[in-house]
Structures are given as C-alpha cells and as structure tokens.
Tab-separated table of C-alpha atoms and ligand atoms in Angstrom:
chain	number	residue	atom	x	y	z
A	1	UNK	CA	-43.034	-54.557	44.864
A	2	UNK	CA	-45.059	-52.250	42.627
A	3	UNK	CA	-44.251	-51.626	38.973
A	4	UNK	CA	-45.176	-48.841	36.572
A	5	UNK	CA	-44.009	-50.245	33.215
A	6	UNK	CA	-44.476	-53.984	33.613
A	7	UNK	CA	-46.956	-56.274	35.321
A	8	UNK	CA	-45.834	-59.403	37.168
A	9	UNK	CA	-48.475	-62.056	37.711
A	10	UNK	CA	-47.252	-64.905	39.901
A	11	UNK	CA	-49.428	-67.977	39.354
A	12	UNK	CA	-49.206	-71.403	41.012
A	13	UNK	CA	-46.455	-72.899	38.818
A	14	UNK	CA	-45.350	-70.107	36.525
A	15	UNK	CA	-45.258	-66.318	36.253
A	16	UNK	CA	-46.345	-63.934	33.497
A	17	UNK	CA	-44.437	-60.701	32.938
A	18	UNK	CA	-46.342	-58.246	30.733
A	19	UNK	CA	-44.489	-55.293	29.220
A	20	UNK	CA	-46.877	-52.508	30.094
A	21	UNK	CA	-46.564	-49.231	28.205
A	22	UNK	CA	-49.438	-49.839	25.805
A	23	UNK	CA	-49.724	-46.208	24.643
A	24	UNK	CA	-46.051	-46.407	23.519
A	25	UNK	CA	-46.352	-49.904	22.046
A	26	UNK	CA	-44.460	-51.202	25.111
A	27	UNK	CA	-41.250	-49.452	24.017
A	28	UNK	CA	-38.379	-50.340	26.308
A	29	UNK	CA	-37.344	-47.334	28.391
A	30	UNK	CA	-34.819	-47.389	31.254
A	31	UNK	CA	-37.510	-47.896	33.913
A	32	UNK	CA	-39.043	-50.798	32.025
A	33	UNK	CA	-35.663	-52.495	31.640
A	34	UNK	CA	-34.942	-52.093	35.372
A	35	UNK	CA	-38.366	-53.425	36.332
A	36	UNK	CA	-38.061	-56.324	33.899
A	37	UNK	CA	-34.674	-57.214	35.382
A	38	UNK	CA	-36.099	-57.071	38.918
A	39	UNK	CA	-39.081	-59.253	37.962
A	40	UNK	CA	-36.821	-61.862	36.340
A	41	UNK	CA	-34.722	-62.013	39.527
A	42	UNK	CA	-37.859	-62.427	41.664
A	43	UNK	CA	-39.033	-65.296	39.443
A	44	UNK	CA	-35.570	-66.850	39.484
A	45	UNK	CA	-35.517	-66.822	43.304
A	46	UNK	CA	-39.104	-68.056	43.701
A	47	UNK	CA	-39.597	-71.707	44.693
A	48	UNK	CA	-43.110	-71.783	43.223
A	49	UNK	CA	-42.196	-70.318	39.824
A	50	UNK	CA	-40.999	-73.012	37.417
A	51	UNK	CA	-41.299	-71.069	34.132
A	52	UNK	CA	-41.719	-67.463	33.023
A	53	UNK	CA	-43.783	-66.078	30.148
A	54	UNK	CA	-42.986	-62.614	28.772
A	55	UNK	CA	-45.632	-60.896	26.649
A	56	UNK	CA	-46.830	-57.396	25.788
A	57	UNK	CA	-49.926	-55.638	27.105
A	58	UNK	CA	-52.539	-54.966	24.424
A	59	UNK	CA	-53.106	-56.525	21.038
A	60	UNK	CA	-50.716	-54.419	18.985
A	61	UNK	CA	-47.222	-54.874	20.368
A	62	UNK	CA	-44.873	-57.170	22.203
A	63	UNK	CA	-42.388	-54.268	22.234
A	64	UNK	CA	-41.766	-51.767	19.427
A	65	UNK	CA	-38.109	-51.394	20.390
A	66	UNK	CA	-35.963	-49.270	22.638
A	67	UNK	CA	-37.658	-45.995	23.560
A	68	UNK	CA	-36.634	-43.713	20.689
A	69	UNK	CA	-37.101	-40.562	22.824
A	70	UNK	CA	-34.466	-41.872	25.279
A	71	UNK	CA	-32.362	-43.207	22.412
A	72	UNK	CA	-32.242	-39.730	20.870
A	73	UNK	CA	-30.477	-38.382	24.007
A	74	UNK	CA	-27.483	-40.706	23.604
A	75	UNK	CA	-24.020	-39.780	22.401
A	76	UNK	CA	-20.830	-41.693	21.720
A	77	UNK	CA	-19.997	-42.091	25.426
A	78	UNK	CA	-23.453	-42.764	26.844
A	79	UNK	CA	-24.376	-45.034	23.923
A	80	UNK	CA	-21.959	-47.666	25.175
A	81	UNK	CA	-23.555	-47.699	28.643
A	82	UNK	CA	-27.041	-47.635	27.058
A	83	UNK	CA	-26.224	-50.769	25.040
A	84	UNK	CA	-24.472	-52.530	27.910
A	85	UNK	CA	-27.326	-51.919	30.353
A	86	UNK	CA	-29.868	-53.412	27.931
A	87	UNK	CA	-27.537	-56.300	27.134
A	88	UNK	CA	-27.179	-57.060	30.861
A	89	UNK	CA	-30.946	-57.383	31.305
A	90	UNK	CA	-31.313	-59.638	28.273
A	91	UNK	CA	-28.333	-61.758	29.322
A	92	UNK	CA	-29.974	-62.203	32.735
A	93	UNK	CA	-33.015	-63.556	30.884
A	94	UNK	CA	-30.902	-65.851	28.728
A	95	UNK	CA	-29.019	-67.122	31.797
A	96	UNK	CA	-32.130	-67.444	33.972
A	97	UNK	CA	-32.303	-70.833	35.704
A	98	UNK	CA	-36.016	-71.063	34.810
A	99	UNK	CA	-37.196	-71.362	31.206
A	100	UNK	CA	-38.320	-68.021	29.770
A	101	UNK	CA	-40.970	-68.178	27.029
A	102	UNK	CA	-41.681	-65.175	24.792
A	103	UNK	CA	-45.347	-64.959	23.765
A	104	UNK	CA	-44.933	-62.442	20.943
A	105	UNK	CA	-48.362	-60.881	20.475
A	106	UNK	CA	-47.594	-58.049	18.017
A	107	UNK	CA	-44.692	-55.820	16.950
A	108	UNK	CA	-41.314	-57.181	18.091
A	109	UNK	CA	-39.011	-54.594	16.567
A	110	UNK	CA	-35.475	-53.583	17.481
A	111	UNK	CA	-35.088	-54.150	21.231
A	112	UNK	CA	-38.420	-56.003	21.198
A	113	UNK	CA	-37.058	-58.566	18.764
A	114	UNK	CA	-33.822	-58.684	20.773
A	115	UNK	CA	-35.796	-59.348	23.954
A	116	UNK	CA	-37.711	-62.179	22.289
A	117	UNK	CA	-34.422	-63.652	21.060
A	118	UNK	CA	-32.978	-63.625	24.601
A	119	UNK	CA	-35.845	-65.899	25.704
A	120	UNK	CA	-35.378	-69.670	25.511
A	121	UNK	CA	-38.557	-70.360	23.513
A	122	UNK	CA	-40.524	-68.023	21.210
A	123	UNK	CA	-44.187	-68.462	20.289
A	124	UNK	CA	-45.736	-65.875	17.973
A	125	UNK	CA	-49.217	-64.658	17.229
A	126	UNK	CA	-50.086	-64.757	13.527
A	127	UNK	CA	-50.304	-60.953	13.782
A	128	UNK	CA	-46.754	-60.547	15.144
A	129	UNK	CA	-44.140	-58.639	13.159
A	130	UNK	CA	-40.399	-58.946	13.614
A	131	UNK	CA	-37.491	-56.800	12.537
A	132	UNK	CA	-34.314	-54.950	13.411
A	133	UNK	CA	-35.049	-51.514	11.889
A	134	UNK	CA	-32.165	-49.712	13.652
A	135	UNK	CA	-30.484	-48.729	10.366
A	136	UNK	CA	-33.483	-46.453	9.752
A	137	UNK	CA	-32.376	-44.532	12.857
A	138	UNK	CA	-28.671	-44.443	12.006
A	139	UNK	CA	-27.651	-47.069	14.568
A	140	UNK	CA	-27.170	-50.813	14.782
A	141	UNK	CA	-28.919	-53.271	17.115
A	142	UNK	CA	-27.330	-52.767	20.556
A	143	UNK	CA	-29.153	-55.179	22.864
A	144	UNK	CA	-27.542	-58.340	21.472
A	145	UNK	CA	-29.340	-58.379	18.113
A	146	UNK	CA	-26.308	-58.774	15.858
A	147	UNK	CA	-25.170	-61.720	17.973
A	148	UNK	CA	-28.386	-63.599	18.769
A	149	UNK	CA	-30.081	-63.098	15.388
A	150	UNK	CA	-26.982	-64.402	13.623
A	151	UNK	CA	-26.891	-67.427	15.901
A	152	UNK	CA	-30.578	-68.143	15.329
A	153	UNK	CA	-30.957	-67.614	11.566
A	154	UNK	CA	-27.376	-67.645	10.221
A	155	UNK	CA	-25.204	-64.764	8.986
A	156	UNK	CA	-26.815	-64.258	5.562
A	157	UNK	CA	-30.416	-63.935	6.770
A	158	UNK	CA	-29.229	-61.913	9.759
A	159	UNK	CA	-27.400	-59.534	7.396
A	160	UNK	CA	-30.438	-59.193	5.139
A	161	UNK	CA	-32.722	-58.310	8.072
A	162	UNK	CA	-30.286	-55.969	9.832
A	163	UNK	CA	-28.991	-54.220	6.697
A	164	UNK	CA	-32.410	-53.622	5.115
A	165	UNK	CA	-34.361	-53.045	8.352
A	166	UNK	CA	-37.098	-55.217	6.827
A	167	UNK	CA	-40.145	-56.052	8.922
A	168	UNK	CA	-41.227	-59.674	8.488
A	169	UNK	CA	-44.406	-61.572	9.345
A	170	UNK	CA	-44.725	-64.313	11.934
A	171	UNK	CA	-44.872	-66.936	9.170
A	172	UNK	CA	-41.649	-65.580	7.652
A	173	UNK	CA	-40.071	-65.586	11.125
A	174	UNK	CA	-41.124	-69.219	11.486
A	175	UNK	CA	-39.643	-70.131	8.104
A	176	UNK	CA	-36.189	-68.814	9.089
A	177	UNK	CA	-36.208	-70.352	12.573
A	178	UNK	CA	-36.713	-67.114	14.466
A	179	UNK	CA	-39.792	-68.456	16.271
A	180	UNK	CA	-40.816	-71.926	17.419
A	181	UNK	CA	-44.434	-71.781	16.220
A	182	UNK	CA	-47.235	-69.434	15.156
A	183	UNK	CA	-50.728	-69.318	16.717
A	184	UNK	CA	-53.934	-67.356	16.302
A	185	UNK	CA	-54.041	-64.323	18.641
A	186	UNK	CA	-56.588	-66.122	20.870
A	187	UNK	CA	-54.529	-69.311	21.080
A	188	UNK	CA	-51.150	-67.683	21.769
A	189	UNK	CA	-51.337	-67.314	25.572
A	190	UNK	CA	-53.116	-70.650	26.179
A	191	UNK	CA	-50.385	-72.352	24.131
A	192	UNK	CA	-47.587	-70.570	26.037
A	193	UNK	CA	-49.287	-71.410	29.356
A	194	UNK	CA	-49.647	-75.085	28.373
A	195	UNK	CA	-45.937	-75.154	27.580
A	196	UNK	CA	-45.105	-73.501	30.931
A	197	UNK	CA	-47.333	-76.002	32.781
A	198	UNK	CA	-45.713	-78.967	31.015
A	199	UNK	CA	-42.244	-77.690	31.933
A	200	UNK	CA	-43.408	-77.024	35.512
A	201	UNK	CA	-44.455	-80.676	35.842
A	202	UNK	CA	-40.876	-81.922	35.190
A	203	UNK	CA	-37.971	-82.271	37.618
A	204	UNK	CA	-36.830	-78.664	38.279
A	205	UNK	CA	-33.120	-79.488	38.676
A	206	UNK	CA	-33.173	-81.352	35.347
A	207	UNK	CA	-34.823	-78.338	33.702
A	208	UNK	CA	-32.139	-75.957	35.005
A	209	UNK	CA	-29.354	-78.391	34.064
A	210	UNK	CA	-30.845	-78.725	30.559
A	211	UNK	CA	-30.892	-74.941	30.106
A	212	UNK	CA	-27.258	-74.638	31.216
A	213	UNK	CA	-26.142	-77.494	28.989
A	214	UNK	CA	-27.943	-76.072	25.943
A	215	UNK	CA	-26.244	-72.739	26.702
A	216	UNK	CA	-22.872	-74.533	26.844
A	217	UNK	CA	-23.356	-75.617	23.218
A	218	UNK	CA	-23.170	-71.934	22.295
A	219	UNK	CA	-20.469	-70.780	24.701
A	220	UNK	CA	-18.054	-73.730	24.629
A	221	UNK	CA	-16.300	-75.669	21.895
A	222	UNK	CA	-17.701	-79.108	20.990
A	223	UNK	CA	-15.489	-81.191	23.281
A	224	UNK	CA	-15.873	-78.859	26.284
A	225	UNK	CA	-19.609	-78.834	25.600
A	226	UNK	CA	-19.709	-82.656	25.778
A	227	UNK	CA	-17.704	-82.564	29.018
A	228	UNK	CA	-20.117	-79.988	30.444
A	229	UNK	CA	-23.061	-82.169	29.465
A	230	UNK	CA	-21.547	-85.315	31.036
A	231	UNK	CA	-20.866	-83.499	34.314
A	232	UNK	CA	-24.364	-82.009	34.346
A	233	UNK	CA	-25.850	-85.435	33.584
A	234	UNK	CA	-23.872	-86.868	36.519
A	235	UNK	CA	-25.167	-84.074	38.783
A	236	UNK	CA	-28.751	-84.943	37.875
A	237	UNK	CA	-27.995	-88.638	38.597
A	238	UNK	CA	-27.234	-87.538	42.172
A	239	UNK	CA	-30.659	-85.958	42.766
A	240	UNK	CA	-33.655	-87.389	44.649
A	241	UNK	CA	-35.848	-86.459	41.691
A	242	UNK	CA	-33.779	-88.768	39.462
A	243	UNK	CA	-34.428	-91.697	41.820
A	244	UNK	CA	-38.101	-90.737	42.019
A	245	UNK	CA	-38.504	-90.283	38.230
A	246	UNK	CA	-36.910	-93.621	37.359
A	247	UNK	CA	-38.667	-95.476	40.196
A	248	UNK	CA	-42.023	-93.979	39.191
A	249	UNK	CA	-41.491	-95.286	35.658
A	250	UNK	CA	-40.644	-98.762	36.948
A	251	UNK	CA	-43.674	-98.733	39.270
A	252	UNK	CA	-45.913	-97.476	36.428
A	253	UNK	CA	-47.055	-94.341	38.297
A	254	UNK	CA	-46.691	-90.577	37.934
A	255	UNK	CA	-43.511	-89.105	39.408
A	256	UNK	CA	-43.780	-86.750	42.366
A	257	UNK	CA	-40.877	-84.322	41.894
A	258	UNK	CA	-39.757	-82.179	44.819
A	259	UNK	CA	-36.923	-80.216	43.241
A	260	UNK	CA	-34.269	-82.043	45.280
B	1	LIG	N1	-40.001	-45.637	21.114
B	1	LIG	C1	-40.789	-44.687	21.625
B	1	LIG	N2	-42.081	-44.549	21.284
B	1	LIG	C2	-42.589	-45.429	20.397
B	1	LIG	C3	-41.818	-46.432	19.826
B	1	LIG	C4	-40.464	-46.549	20.237
B	1	LIG	N3	-39.650	-47.504	19.770
B	1	LIG	N4	-42.584	-47.140	18.963
B	1	LIG	C5	-43.804	-46.576	19.007
B	1	LIG	N5	-43.809	-45.528	19.873
B	1	LIG	C6	-44.926	-44.650	20.222
B	1	LIG	C7	-45.234	-43.651	19.118
B	1	LIG	O1	-44.374	-42.528	19.188
B	1	LIG	C8	-46.669	-43.314	19.438
B	1	LIG	O2	-46.686	-42.449	20.536
B	1	LIG	P1	-47.669	-41.139	20.506
B	1	LIG	O3	-49.051	-41.705	20.369
B	1	LIG	O4	-47.429	-40.483	21.836
B	1	LIG	O5	-47.256	-40.336	19.329
B	1	LIG	C9	-47.232	-44.639	19.927
B	1	LIG	O6	-46.108	-45.418	20.352
B	1	LIG	C10	-47.955	-45.423	18.851
B	1	LIG	O7	-47.059	-45.605	17.759
B	1	LIG	P2	-47.445	-45.216	16.219
B	1	LIG	O8	-46.175	-45.006	15.498
B	1	LIG	O9	-48.437	-44.099	16.224
B	1	LIG	O10	-48.168	-46.549	15.765
B	1	LIG	P3	-48.291	-47.102	14.267
B	1	LIG	O11	-49.265	-48.217	14.327
B	1	LIG	O12	-48.565	-45.982	13.318
B	1	LIG	O13	-46.833	-47.680	13.913
B	1	LIG	C11	-44.812	-48.919	14.330
B	1	LIG	C12	-46.342	-48.794	14.616
B	1	LIG	C13	-44.290	-50.030	15.239
B	1	LIG	C14	-44.601	-49.290	12.870
B	1	LIG	C15	-44.117	-47.592	14.660
B	1	LIG	O14	-44.527	-47.143	15.943
B	1	LIG	C16	-42.626	-47.656	14.647
B	1	LIG	O15	-42.021	-47.698	13.590
B	1	LIG	N6	-41.980	-47.647	15.843
B	1	LIG	C17	-40.554	-47.615	15.970
B	1	LIG	C18	-39.972	-48.966	15.658
B	1	LIG	C19	-38.468	-48.929	15.751
B	1	LIG	O16	-37.772	-48.279	15.001
B	1	LIG	N7	-37.939	-49.683	16.725
B	1	LIG	C20	-36.541	-49.810	16.936
B	1	LIG	C21	-36.056	-48.862	17.955
B	1	LIG	S1	-34.338	-49.170	18.284
C-alpha cells in the first residue's frame, strides 16, 4: 500500500503513522483522512503491531487543522457529511483495539487538536501549540472537538478555548489535562517510543480489554461500567496469558506473553 499524505512505518512491536503534508502544516484533507483510516485498520489487524504512534512530519506541525481550501467548498448539506466523515476516522482511532499515542510535535489546531484528543495518550513537545480556532472561520469544531475537549478539560475550559479560539502552549495544555506530559522536541519521539515498547511488552488481550473498559467509563453509566469491567476482567482470567503472567510472578521470572 502506498500513501501520498501519510507515512506508515511498521516496526517490530509498534507502528508510527506520520501525517505528511509538511508544506501545508499537515492539514487534514480528504485523502489524508482516508489514508489515516486505512493505516489505522492495517495496524489494528496486524499481529506484530501492539501500539501506534501518530505524529506530524517536520518540526512545525502535528496538524494545523482541516484543510481550509477544502473546508471553503462546503455548504449546509455537504458540511454534515464533511463532519461525519472526519468523526468516523477519529472514532476508529478512539475505538482501535491497540493503544494510539499522539506525539504532538507542533501546531495541533482545529482538526489537529481533535485528532490528538481521539488518541488514547497525548505527549507534547514543548514547542506544541493547541487550540480550536474554528470560530475565526465562522464554524464550530466538527471532528468531535466540542465533545472530546469538554470530556477532557471540563465544560468551562472547553467553552473558553472554543469560544475565544485561543491558541495555548504545551505547558498550558498540560495544566488543564489536555496532554499527559511535555518533552523537549528531541525527547518527544524517544519518550513516545518507550511508552509504546512498554505497552507492547504486556499481555495484548489485557491491553485491549483495558482500552475497552476505560471507554465504557465514558459510554456507560456507573453501574453498567462496573458490570462491563467485571465481565472484561473475567474474560482476561480465561486467557493463557493470565496463567502465564501470574505463574511467571510466582516463579520469579519474566512473563512470556503470546497474546492468547
Ligand atoms: N488548511 C490548509 N492549509 C493550511 C492550513 C490549513 N488548516 N494551515 C496552514 N496551511 C498552509 C498555509 O496556507 C501555507 O500554505 P502556502 O505556503 O501554500 O501558502 C502553509 O500551510 C504554511 O502556513 P502559514 O500560514 O504560512 O504558516 P505560519 O507559520 O505563518 O502560520 C498557523 C501557522 C498554524 C498559525 C497558520 O497556518 C494557521 O492559522 N493555520 C490555520 C489554522 C486553523 O484555523 N485551523 C483550523 C482549521 S478548521
């Protein structure tokens, strides 16, 4: 599979997807969204891939938003499809059975910020900038931003960011819980890769079950969420990797997980 707007690098235990329109600050056009979706599905189906890192090509941008040239073509009817198609890609990321880590290396504005928020973990370079500047263009966030930002930082901070279109620094993003941690530009990818390698060393079925159970805390009410967790816990108790992980502890040796 060849790509024109992303790069997919499949390494031994994890894959790196780079958004690759550097001369347009990796703005998300329709082709890029399709290719990103395809790459996520390939990683999801791969036995070798245990975690995915999404980053932007170049030093300036993760993604500077939806492609404003394509955005300009939209009208009331097509705008709905435009939003839904982007939402579908980001929901596929959020629902991916492998952990998806955003390594935010520069501007993450509009759709770029929304993409980062659809990932399970967000690490930022100290040079990264975040924001939902859609009001400057006469629109609102349409790729899940009003929903995910509100969930992550609460309704008041979400309103302030979305209503003013303010661009904030990585440190400010950290202080409101929008990112997990901030790193120097040189340390960002090594840190994200370390995290991916650590996750890849764990029992894969437990990782997927953890992701689904964490998701349930958002989608279900508290008692259904507990029920979901108990059933998922029971499922993991039925795996070979559970027997191996507990036995390895008792025998004081490293576990050898097989994903079964
Ligand atoms: N869509 C399409 N093209 C974009 C883009 C976007 N969201 N963001 C940047 N670009 C393009 C620029 O048009 C420019 O292309 P050109 O060289 O062919 O003219 C190129 O990327 C570089 O951007 P430029 O604006 O020259 O860089 P800058 O350093 O002066 O400014 C930003 C950087 C991020 C502040 C600025 O590009 C910007 O405000 N982008 C739009 C952000 C936005 O509103 N995103 C939400 C969209 S919903």
